[in-house]
XYZ file of C-alpha atoms in Angstrom:
669
model
C -18.106 -1.687 -31.024
C -20.376 -4.245 -29.490
C -22.128 -4.103 -26.200
C -23.337 -7.151 -24.295
C -24.955 -7.180 -20.764
C -24.047 -9.863 -18.237
C -26.217 -9.765 -15.010
C -25.592 -6.492 -13.220
C -22.525 -5.720 -15.322
C -22.146 -4.798 -18.947
C -19.084 -5.529 -21.214
C -18.036 -3.156 -24.024
C -15.671 -4.486 -26.615
C -13.726 -2.464 -29.226
C -12.209 -4.562 -32.058
C -12.447 -7.648 -29.792
C -10.937 -5.970 -26.691
C -12.671 -5.125 -23.563
C -12.933 -1.336 -23.110
C -12.253 -1.895 -19.358
C -8.573 -2.595 -20.161
C -8.179 0.994 -21.330
C -8.640 2.174 -17.757
C -6.348 -0.492 -16.394
C -3.566 0.491 -18.841
C -3.902 4.231 -18.174
C -3.876 3.472 -14.365
C -0.763 1.511 -14.629
C 1.070 4.302 -16.721
C 0.109 6.873 -14.075
C 1.081 4.660 -11.150
C 4.526 3.907 -12.672
C 5.102 7.512 -13.511
C 4.182 8.248 -9.888
C 6.583 5.758 -8.388
C 9.545 6.082 -10.670
C 9.228 9.888 -10.716
C 9.375 10.090 -6.927
C 12.321 7.482 -6.820
C 14.265 9.378 -9.342
C 15.154 12.266 -6.981
C 14.734 10.508 -3.551
C 18.339 10.188 -2.563
C 18.982 13.841 -3.589
C 16.171 14.860 -1.331
C 17.641 12.875 1.544
C 21.077 14.427 1.077
C 20.279 18.094 0.046
C 17.000 18.675 1.994
C 17.161 16.444 4.986
C 20.858 16.967 5.298
C 21.758 13.166 5.693
C 25.146 11.887 4.675
C 25.434 9.587 1.507
C 25.697 6.346 3.628
C 22.622 6.999 5.644
C 20.667 8.228 2.553
C 21.633 5.067 0.719
C 20.482 2.913 3.672
C 17.109 4.459 3.775
C 16.643 4.479 0.111
C 17.283 0.715 -0.172
C 15.239 -0.001 2.871
C 12.370 1.684 1.129
C 12.931 -0.172 -2.185
C 13.136 -3.537 -0.149
C 9.860 -2.739 1.492
C 8.268 -2.085 -1.979
C 9.104 -5.560 -2.955
C 8.198 -7.264 0.241
C 4.574 -5.981 0.312
C 3.478 -7.646 -2.891
C 3.258 -10.896 -1.012
C 0.832 -9.243 1.352
C -1.184 -7.718 -1.337
C -1.558 -11.050 -3.194
C -2.836 -12.822 -0.043
C -5.188 -10.027 0.729
C -6.655 -9.935 -2.723
C -7.020 -13.736 -3.317
C -8.225 -14.521 0.254
C -10.466 -11.683 1.340
C -11.011 -8.492 -0.682
C -10.536 -9.539 -4.322
C -8.442 -7.758 -6.689
C -10.666 -4.713 -7.337
C -11.154 -3.596 -3.777
C -7.492 -4.345 -2.898
C -6.283 -2.079 -5.825
C -8.854 0.633 -4.894
C -8.036 0.663 -1.088
C -4.288 0.481 -1.440
C -4.214 3.114 -4.219
C -5.903 5.566 -1.720
C -3.113 4.659 0.690
C -0.622 5.090 -2.136
C -1.960 8.595 -3.038
C -1.940 9.849 0.507
C 1.551 8.671 0.889
C 2.631 10.726 -2.179
C 0.715 13.638 -1.081
C 2.495 13.413 2.443
C 5.842 13.112 0.671
C 5.152 16.315 -1.260
C 4.257 18.288 1.839
C 7.201 17.042 3.697
C 9.477 18.760 1.075
C 8.051 22.208 1.616
C 10.618 23.968 3.734
C 8.392 27.176 4.341
C 6.054 25.186 6.627
C 8.664 25.274 9.491
C 10.899 28.121 8.212
C 9.883 30.682 10.929
C 12.950 32.897 10.464
C 12.521 32.940 6.799
C 16.242 31.995 5.972
C 15.348 29.127 3.722
C 16.278 26.345 6.247
C 13.607 24.369 7.995
C 13.561 25.063 11.804
C 12.019 21.720 12.593
C 13.751 19.054 10.522
C 12.339 16.309 12.766
C 8.804 17.117 11.311
C 10.034 16.946 7.763
C 11.810 13.575 8.575
C 8.719 12.106 10.276
C 6.398 13.193 7.358
C 8.940 11.702 4.831
C 9.144 8.385 6.620
C 5.407 8.109 6.947
C 4.937 9.038 3.188
C 7.488 6.453 2.139
C 5.855 3.780 4.227
C 2.421 4.437 2.784
C 3.947 4.472 -0.696
C 5.723 1.170 -0.148
C 2.468 -0.445 1.162
C 0.498 0.923 -1.814
C 2.792 0.232 -4.639
C 3.856 -3.157 -3.385
C 0.283 -4.131 -2.454
C -1.111 -3.391 -5.912
C 1.770 -4.695 -7.881
C 0.519 -8.438 -8.104
C -3.048 -7.358 -8.565
C -3.217 -4.883 -11.509
C -1.888 -7.200 -14.327
C -3.849 -10.189 -13.016
C -6.926 -8.006 -12.822
C -6.375 -6.928 -16.426
C -6.182 -10.581 -17.424
C -9.448 -11.333 -15.743
C -11.314 -9.005 -18.274
C -10.856 -11.547 -21.124
C -12.801 -14.641 -21.819
C -11.407 -18.004 -22.522
C -11.688 -17.510 -26.218
C -9.760 -14.178 -26.229
C -6.314 -15.764 -25.638
C -4.756 -13.722 -28.460
C -6.211 -10.411 -27.170
C -5.008 -11.279 -23.673
C -1.569 -11.760 -24.955
C -1.636 -8.441 -26.764
C -2.902 -6.733 -23.586
C 0.007 -7.852 -21.552
C 2.474 -6.519 -24.261
C 0.593 -3.106 -24.057
C 0.454 -3.301 -20.209
C 4.380 -3.720 -19.987
C 4.890 -1.125 -22.612
C 2.874 1.407 -20.274
C 5.196 0.469 -17.437
C 8.237 1.446 -19.468
C 6.572 4.466 -20.931
C 5.683 5.730 -17.393
C 9.173 5.151 -16.150
C 10.807 6.676 -18.961
C 8.851 9.950 -19.108
C 8.942 10.388 -15.207
C 12.764 9.876 -14.860
C 13.135 12.459 -17.625
C 10.693 15.086 -16.240
C 11.134 14.776 -12.466
C 14.840 15.671 -12.222
C 14.033 18.776 -14.402
C 11.294 19.752 -12.011
C 13.646 19.478 -9.114
C 15.994 21.733 -10.778
C 13.594 24.572 -10.752
C 13.384 27.090 -7.938
C 10.475 27.708 -5.724
C 9.766 28.880 -2.121
C 7.833 31.770 -0.401
C 10.781 33.313 1.434
C 13.903 31.779 -0.230
C 14.019 30.420 -3.795
C 15.451 26.874 -3.622
C 15.506 23.558 -5.540
C 11.781 22.624 -5.972
C 11.362 19.213 -4.284
C 7.689 19.930 -3.585
C 7.057 20.216 -7.327
C 9.253 17.029 -7.966
C 7.154 15.120 -5.564
C 3.804 16.935 -6.152
C 3.512 15.925 -9.983
C 3.917 12.233 -9.117
C 1.432 12.675 -6.363
C -1.130 14.207 -8.778
C -0.429 11.376 -11.290
C -1.287 8.788 -8.620
C -4.603 10.669 -7.769
C -5.281 10.536 -11.561
C -4.482 6.825 -11.644
C -6.949 6.209 -8.851
C -9.766 8.252 -10.433
C -9.407 6.692 -13.835
C -9.375 3.091 -12.369
C -12.672 3.989 -10.291
C -14.329 5.455 -13.338
C -13.997 2.247 -15.229
C -15.474 0.060 -12.471
C -18.892 -0.539 -14.072
C -17.205 -2.315 -16.895
C -14.913 -4.608 -15.007
C -15.241 -8.307 -14.692
C -14.572 -9.079 -11.071
C -13.801 -12.687 -10.011
C -14.543 -13.498 -6.342
C -11.519 -14.336 -4.087
C -10.834 -18.103 -4.238
C -8.089 -18.628 -1.777
C -4.348 -17.769 -2.227
C -2.005 -20.503 -3.501
C 0.822 -19.046 -1.697
C -0.860 -19.676 1.551
C -1.674 -23.270 0.558
C 1.853 -23.881 -0.541
C 3.195 -22.616 2.799
C 0.648 -24.863 4.793
C 1.608 -27.840 2.637
C 5.370 -27.313 3.278
C 4.718 -26.736 6.940
C 2.816 -29.807 7.398
C 5.466 -31.851 5.538
C 8.253 -30.449 7.780
C 6.281 -31.039 10.920
C 5.045 -34.657 9.922
C 8.698 -35.469 9.096
C 10.013 -34.133 12.389
C 7.242 -36.155 14.220
C 8.209 -39.342 12.523
C 12.044 -38.655 12.608
C 12.706 -42.052 14.349
C 14.374 -44.932 12.338
C 11.313 -47.129 13.037
C 9.610 -45.281 10.040
C 10.622 -45.999 6.502
C 12.360 -43.114 4.499
C 10.732 -41.465 1.695
C 12.110 -40.326 -1.640
C 11.646 -36.640 -0.991
C 11.030 -34.769 2.176
C 7.820 -33.268 0.613
C 6.407 -36.825 0.490
C 5.700 -36.482 4.131
C 2.647 -34.273 3.335
C 0.861 -37.169 1.548
C -1.143 -37.913 4.587
C -2.985 -34.604 4.159
C -2.465 -33.302 0.598
C -2.751 -35.120 -2.822
C 0.226 -36.127 -4.828
C -0.659 -33.676 -7.697
C -0.150 -30.538 -5.257
C 2.968 -32.176 -3.664
C 4.544 -32.697 -7.198
C 3.616 -29.001 -8.090
C 5.384 -27.757 -4.861
C 8.437 -29.895 -5.628
C 8.755 -28.277 -8.891
C 8.263 -24.796 -7.442
C 10.816 -25.486 -4.738
C 13.368 -26.693 -7.368
C 13.123 -23.260 -9.160
C 12.959 -21.310 -5.753
C 16.186 -23.062 -4.764
C 17.856 -21.449 -7.898
C 16.769 -17.965 -6.714
C 18.994 -18.055 -3.631
C 22.075 -16.514 -5.319
C 20.014 -13.966 -7.281
C 19.539 -11.115 -4.619
C 23.163 -10.176 -5.195
C 22.350 -9.067 -8.675
C 19.626 -6.625 -7.529
C 22.111 -5.396 -4.741
C 24.092 -3.911 -7.648
C 21.351 -3.110 -10.012
C 19.227 -0.835 -7.675
C 22.361 1.155 -6.762
C 21.763 3.083 -9.987
C 19.282 5.273 -7.890
C 21.628 5.741 -5.000
C 25.503 5.488 -5.322
C 25.688 6.150 -9.033
C 23.452 9.308 -8.539
C 25.798 10.522 -5.915
C 28.640 9.880 -8.118
C 27.064 12.028 -10.846
C 27.023 14.968 -8.363
C 30.871 15.171 -8.492
C 31.234 15.080 -12.287
C 31.451 17.611 -14.981
C 28.047 18.619 -16.663
C 24.755 20.177 -16.113
C 23.390 18.211 -13.243
C 19.774 18.880 -13.582
C 19.605 17.806 -17.197
C 22.286 15.288 -17.215
C 20.666 13.411 -14.392
C 17.328 13.232 -16.214
C 18.991 11.992 -19.223
C 21.116 9.422 -17.511
C 18.294 8.029 -15.717
C 16.388 7.544 -18.968
C 19.133 5.466 -20.403
C 17.797 2.407 -18.517
C 14.258 2.243 -20.041
C 15.336 3.451 -23.401
C 17.993 0.767 -23.654
C 15.419 -1.754 -22.505
C 12.963 -0.876 -25.269
C 15.975 -1.334 -27.694
C 17.880 -4.214 -26.327
C 14.775 -6.632 -25.680
C 13.951 -7.107 -29.432
C 17.677 -6.951 -30.586
C 18.425 -9.687 -27.985
C 15.542 -11.836 -29.136
C 15.830 -11.412 -32.919
C 19.586 -11.097 -33.294
C 21.968 -11.886 -30.464
C 20.299 -14.890 -29.022
C 19.933 -16.703 -32.450
C 23.593 -15.877 -33.437
C 24.921 -17.357 -30.179
C 22.611 -20.335 -30.311
C 24.422 -21.249 -33.638
C 27.742 -21.655 -31.710
C 26.443 -23.354 -28.624
C 23.338 -24.043 -26.596
C 22.637 -20.713 -24.818
C 20.205 -22.077 -22.241
C 18.113 -19.619 -20.055
C 20.324 -20.501 -16.959
C 23.404 -19.677 -19.001
C 21.863 -16.369 -19.871
C 21.132 -15.530 -16.335
C 24.845 -16.228 -15.511
C 25.953 -13.920 -18.171
C 23.543 -11.205 -16.961
C 25.086 -11.356 -13.530
C 28.600 -11.191 -15.008
C 27.622 -8.025 -17.043
C 26.289 -6.356 -13.805
C 29.727 -7.110 -12.222
C 31.491 -5.510 -15.083
C 29.214 -2.438 -14.813
C 30.498 -2.019 -11.213
C 34.066 -2.402 -12.345
C 33.468 0.325 -14.816
C 32.003 2.482 -12.056
C 35.049 1.910 -9.999
C 37.369 2.826 -12.653
C 35.481 5.952 -13.231
C 35.385 6.738 -9.582
C 39.143 6.517 -9.509
C 39.438 9.125 -12.257
C 37.059 11.341 -10.241
C 38.948 10.916 -7.043
C 42.103 12.129 -8.706
C 40.424 15.501 -9.383
C 39.223 15.832 -5.776
C 41.168 18.017 -3.441
C 42.689 16.509 -0.222
C 40.728 17.640 2.942
C 42.334 17.318 6.381
C 41.332 14.314 8.335
C 39.833 14.349 11.770
C 43.430 14.511 13.263
C 44.665 17.244 10.989
C 44.101 20.957 10.400
C 44.410 23.045 7.218
C 45.781 26.508 7.116
C 45.712 28.671 3.940
C 48.132 31.609 3.415
C 47.711 34.223 0.693
C 50.653 36.361 0.029
C 49.462 39.854 -0.585
C 52.750 41.725 -0.442
C 55.479 42.055 -2.976
C 58.143 40.070 -1.105
C 58.695 36.501 -0.065
C 57.449 35.498 3.270
C 58.738 32.734 5.496
C 56.553 30.891 7.988
C 58.218 28.943 10.737
C 56.347 26.183 12.589
C 57.069 25.431 16.202
C 56.172 21.875 17.161
C 53.594 21.897 14.273
C 51.843 24.864 15.841
C 51.453 28.056 14.000
C 50.214 31.189 15.696
C 48.581 33.737 13.405
C 47.018 37.132 14.071
C 44.401 38.728 11.820
C 41.166 38.021 10.171
C 40.013 34.358 10.092
C 37.530 32.999 7.546
C 35.596 29.641 7.478
C 37.187 27.506 4.744
C 35.235 25.237 2.499
C 35.055 21.537 3.755
C 33.862 19.781 0.734
C 33.948 19.963 -3.019
C 30.896 21.894 -4.435
C 28.276 19.480 -6.051
C 25.460 19.594 -8.446
C 27.404 21.760 -10.825
C 27.758 24.628 -8.418
C 30.857 26.655 -7.693
C 31.971 28.210 -4.396
C 32.945 31.804 -4.511
C 34.648 33.880 -1.696
C 35.934 37.430 -1.561
C 38.613 38.863 0.640
C 38.848 42.661 1.152
C 42.196 44.190 1.854
C 41.197 47.901 1.950
C 39.581 49.837 4.671
C 36.407 50.943 2.623
C 32.910 49.626 2.243
C 31.973 47.599 -0.713
C 28.557 46.032 -1.690
C 29.186 42.936 -3.728
C 26.039 41.529 -5.422
C 25.195 38.529 -7.321
C 21.310 38.489 -7.181
C 21.589 38.589 -3.340
C 23.905 40.082 -0.681
C 26.826 38.257 0.736
C 29.327 38.800 3.544
C 32.932 39.258 3.155
C 34.957 36.176 3.851
C 32.174 33.738 3.351
C 31.503 31.357 0.624
C 28.405 31.493 -1.658
C 27.481 29.103 -4.369
C 26.971 29.962 -8.102
C 25.823 27.953 -10.956
C 27.977 27.587 -14.122
C 29.789 30.378 -16.073
C 29.628 33.078 -16.894
C 29.265 34.858 -13.481
C 29.189 38.768 -13.058
C 30.062 40.211 -9.802
C 29.082 43.841 -9.369
C 31.198 45.870 -6.915
C 29.362 49.081 -5.905
C 30.846 52.132 -3.911
C 29.269 55.117 -5.563
C 31.084 53.806 -8.704
C 30.724 50.377 -10.101
C 33.146 47.716 -11.280
C 31.980 44.693 -13.254
C 34.126 41.542 -12.746
C 33.562 38.461 -14.931
C 34.756 35.081 -13.929
C 34.386 32.027 -16.138
C 33.158 28.997 -14.012
C 33.022 25.413 -14.779
C 31.298 22.881 -12.561
C 32.395 22.170 -8.812
C 35.270 24.761 -8.722
C 36.151 27.024 -5.859
C 37.704 30.475 -6.114
C 38.832 33.208 -3.605
C 38.560 36.833 -5.162
C 41.089 39.158 -3.619
C 40.307 42.800 -3.631
C 43.669 44.553 -2.841
C 44.211 47.762 -1.089
C 45.491 49.241 -4.211
C 42.037 48.759 -5.870
C 40.668 51.620 -7.818
C 37.667 52.110 -9.910
C 37.813 52.655 -13.546
C 37.539 50.820 -16.858
C 40.235 48.242 -16.045
C 39.160 47.851 -12.412
C 38.442 44.133 -12.835
C 42.255 43.710 -13.573
C 42.995 44.699 -9.969
C 40.798 41.816 -8.610
C 42.810 38.574 -8.256
C 41.344 35.097 -8.502
C 42.877 32.315 -6.552
C 41.480 28.922 -7.493
C 41.081 26.876 -4.339
C 39.772 23.832 -6.174
C 39.698 22.853 -9.736
C 36.413 22.375 -11.626
C 35.172 18.783 -12.303
C 37.030 17.499 -15.286
C 35.366 14.037 -15.543
C 32.251 14.384 -17.694
C 29.014 12.602 -16.769
C 28.889 11.060 -20.245
C 31.388 8.540 -19.081
C 28.598 7.094 -16.864
C 26.795 5.847 -20.005
C 29.330 2.769 -20.195
C 28.234 1.417 -16.771
C 24.714 2.084 -17.442
C 24.868 0.194 -20.791
C 26.549 -2.804 -19.135
C 24.060 -2.714 -16.313
C 21.042 -2.496 -18.589
C 22.303 -5.113 -20.901
C 22.711 -7.383 -17.782
C 19.289 -6.620 -16.747
C 17.720 -7.679 -20.070
C 19.722 -10.864 -20.114
C 19.115 -11.554 -16.454
C 15.722 -10.367 -15.634
C 13.659 -11.083 -18.873
C 15.198 -14.528 -19.248
C 14.688 -15.251 -15.455
C 11.012 -14.386 -15.790
C 10.485 -16.594 -18.788
C 12.489 -19.464 -17.249
C 10.379 -19.327 -14.046
C 7.155 -19.304 -16.131
C 8.196 -22.240 -18.239
C 9.244 -24.322 -15.169
C 6.415 -23.380 -12.964
C 3.298 -25.661 -12.491
C 0.113 -24.095 -13.736
C -1.067 -23.039 -10.332
C 2.256 -21.909 -8.917
C 3.250 -19.138 -11.213
C 2.237 -16.658 -8.623
C 4.328 -18.377 -6.070
C 7.323 -17.985 -8.261
C 6.567 -14.318 -9.127
C 6.436 -13.720 -5.315
C 9.742 -15.401 -4.943
C 11.239 -13.437 -7.800
C 10.096 -10.105 -6.044
C 11.500 -11.398 -2.843
C 15.069 -11.577 -4.515
C 14.743 -7.836 -5.204
C 13.879 -7.120 -1.683
C 16.682 -9.149 -0.187
C 19.071 -7.582 -2.733
C 18.326 -4.010 -1.279
C 18.662 -5.376 2.201
C 22.142 -6.500 1.227
C 23.052 -3.011 0.058
C 21.903 -1.346 3.382
C 23.891 -3.849 5.351
C 26.935 -3.226 3.518
C 26.378 0.646 3.550
C 26.335 0.588 7.333
C 28.768 -2.210 8.039
C 31.478 -1.629 5.523
C 34.388 0.546 6.668
C 35.894 1.221 3.192
C 36.890 4.853 2.920
C 37.183 4.918 -0.833
C 33.953 4.595 -2.839
C 35.751 2.802 -5.707
C 36.751 0.030 -3.137
C 32.988 -0.447 -2.350
C 32.300 -0.789 -6.052
C 34.955 -3.485 -6.476
C 33.657 -5.251 -3.276
C 30.085 -5.517 -4.757
C 31.552 -6.599 -8.161
C 33.664 -9.198 -6.395
C 30.849 -10.527 -4.430
C 28.644 -10.910 -7.628
C 31.310 -12.723 -9.506
C 31.602 -15.240 -6.698
C 27.848 -15.617 -6.626
C 27.920 -16.019 -10.386
C 30.313 -18.809 -10.094
C 28.100 -20.460 -7.497
C 24.992 -19.969 -9.587
C 26.751 -21.551 -12.653
C 27.519 -24.650 -10.752
C 24.027 -24.896 -9.472
C 22.715 -24.395 -13.028
C 24.909 -27.191 -14.332
C 23.096 -29.824 -12.180
C 19.671 -28.475 -12.898
C 17.462 -30.697 -14.852
C 14.741 -28.938 -17.048
C 11.249 -30.403 -16.573
C 7.888 -29.938 -18.263
C 5.265 -29.147 -15.790
C 2.444 -29.826 -18.179
C 3.418 -33.447 -18.757
C 3.946 -34.095 -15.028
C 0.622 -32.589 -14.127
C -1.151 -34.684 -16.674
C 0.278 -37.823 -15.137
C -0.909 -37.009 -11.748
C -4.294 -35.825 -13.047
C -5.014 -39.443 -14.109
C -3.894 -40.718 -10.624
C -5.936 -38.158 -8.654
C -9.351 -40.139 -8.057
C -7.380 -43.335 -6.919
C -5.046 -41.132 -4.699
C -8.084 -39.614 -2.944
C -9.517 -42.920 -1.964
C -6.077 -44.230 -1.050
C -5.344 -41.076 1.254
C -8.646 -41.749 3.144
C -7.554 -45.201 4.129
C -3.961 -44.468 4.606
C -2.250 -45.804 7.775
C 1.249 -44.902 8.614
C 3.328 -48.090 8.862
C 5.061 -48.310 12.223
C 6.388 -51.365 13.692
C 4.579 -52.520 16.771
C 2.510 -49.307 17.488
C -1.068 -49.304 16.859
C -1.371 -46.254 18.911
C 0.454 -44.189 16.312
C -1.904 -45.262 13.663
C -4.865 -43.843 15.601
C -2.726 -40.621 16.086
C -1.880 -40.210 12.409
C -5.581 -40.718 11.332
C -6.635 -38.198 13.683
C -4.429 -35.581 12.339
C -6.239 -35.501 8.978
C -9.970 -34.877 8.838
C -12.006 -35.046 5.630
C -12.772 -31.355 5.518
C -9.155 -30.240 5.654
C -8.504 -32.828 2.927
C -11.102 -31.346 0.562
C -9.806 -27.774 1.270
C -6.251 -28.631 0.634
C -6.780 -30.605 -2.533
C -8.482 -27.836 -4.356
C -6.419 -26.269 -7.163
C -6.411 -22.679 -7.936
C -5.167 -21.028 -11.138
C -3.878 -17.488 -11.045
């Protein structure tokens, strides 16, 4: 270990690595645990705690994810232009932690449960707290996203290129580790029961642990502050690029007359104010950003793993709490396996047959995602065949249970049936999350107490977990009835008037199956998860590598912002479809998304066919030689216009020397 002092700061290195990166890696692990852990149970919280329907829950979920990927642009601008990376990370991490705490508090039903029945009495308060918490989380996680990795890279000196590369590998490993562990643990925490008055699924614990991890992430990052190398803000390249593009558009519109000679590219109209090197770099960046236009459709399908696919799992056979956690860990586990397999085995084998370019890989990745949704649709069709038919809004359902020893005939007059007797509220949806609906009907005039850890009322449904289930019937004597239960079934237990206590009393109780248990196992979802994760590896990893190789030296952050923007737009597409689509069948919606992605895939393949790969380093080197001459030329430049000396004066006045110097500065991020 060596210690060296630099002005007011000191740098500690271990085996050639700055000790400060330890705090950054731990911070990233805790932050990713916090984010993915909270997100793993978010749609379930919307549906089962806030009582939202699946479409609305999906809409809010994807709105939140979209906001998480829109705010990185804001965070990058704030960090590079005003506060610097360190202060931006600290301030927004505080906002982030507060949001997680608010989210955990919003899930405590006891704070508004005045009548102690386990149901919040003021759901508006819980919804308001949830929305506030999610907004703060989106602002925090998105704002620090572009800063943490770059801040870690700032800790290395120029001669530590190898160590910096290793750091980024460890950094992204910590991201996947945090995601993997949190998606495994958080659903299990949700499956536990908690509550002061009524024991229910423990969303406060499921959100509270991620909140605690975010507080730990903030503390760890602040503890390492004396060791950090902090670079002052030098201006944001994204702002500079936007100004350059804006000036080119404005200047082109101002000189749209045919009196002015045409230029090779519309960005060349920025030459009056910006040097040719920056303009050439913007051209290269725009060339890649143009290819990004079809990409949001991939993310529209990919991020439905946390919404539609999670809801699909609730109607399948399996222990929901443990199966959900294992399913959501499939993605990070497969990523850790498939990335090296693709790089060392699959890509080299395919390259021996034909040139498997990055753009072709991206096309294949989109096609695999479409196949994943086809698999999800086929699975949904199998699930729908096991679901009962419930009456529509224009229909009614009547259930007759024959309790006598002779056949009965029921006549309907104009489709109207008049019945006398006791009426019971029937079940209106198939039990989810592995639960079973049980109802008992008493046909004798005596008092019974039916218990299963709590009292129930005759004729009403109550939910039980999976088999075996023991129902104790007490009336001075006892009768133990055992019913084997699966997942998602519904039974009516009939206690006849001839019921007597004794050793064989349970034989007098008749069980009528209202709904069959779920028969399609959750394991079948692994197929669609495998296809989607394979598509992600081929699409996302390749896309980032392609963008990096085609980006100018100072435009990599611009393309990173553009890439994150495609994720945001993809989630916006989902919420639009969820609200606008009128498809009654879920499998049809899956097919719709798959078809749209195939159409986009074909469009992207055509765009990729006409794309010409460039070497930004060589192009920048050519313009670096021309820059001194270009500066002098730009100072004396007059816009040629036939017969108009007045326009020369106007054009010269639009560009002063101070703005020239500011806009020609190059910033590397």
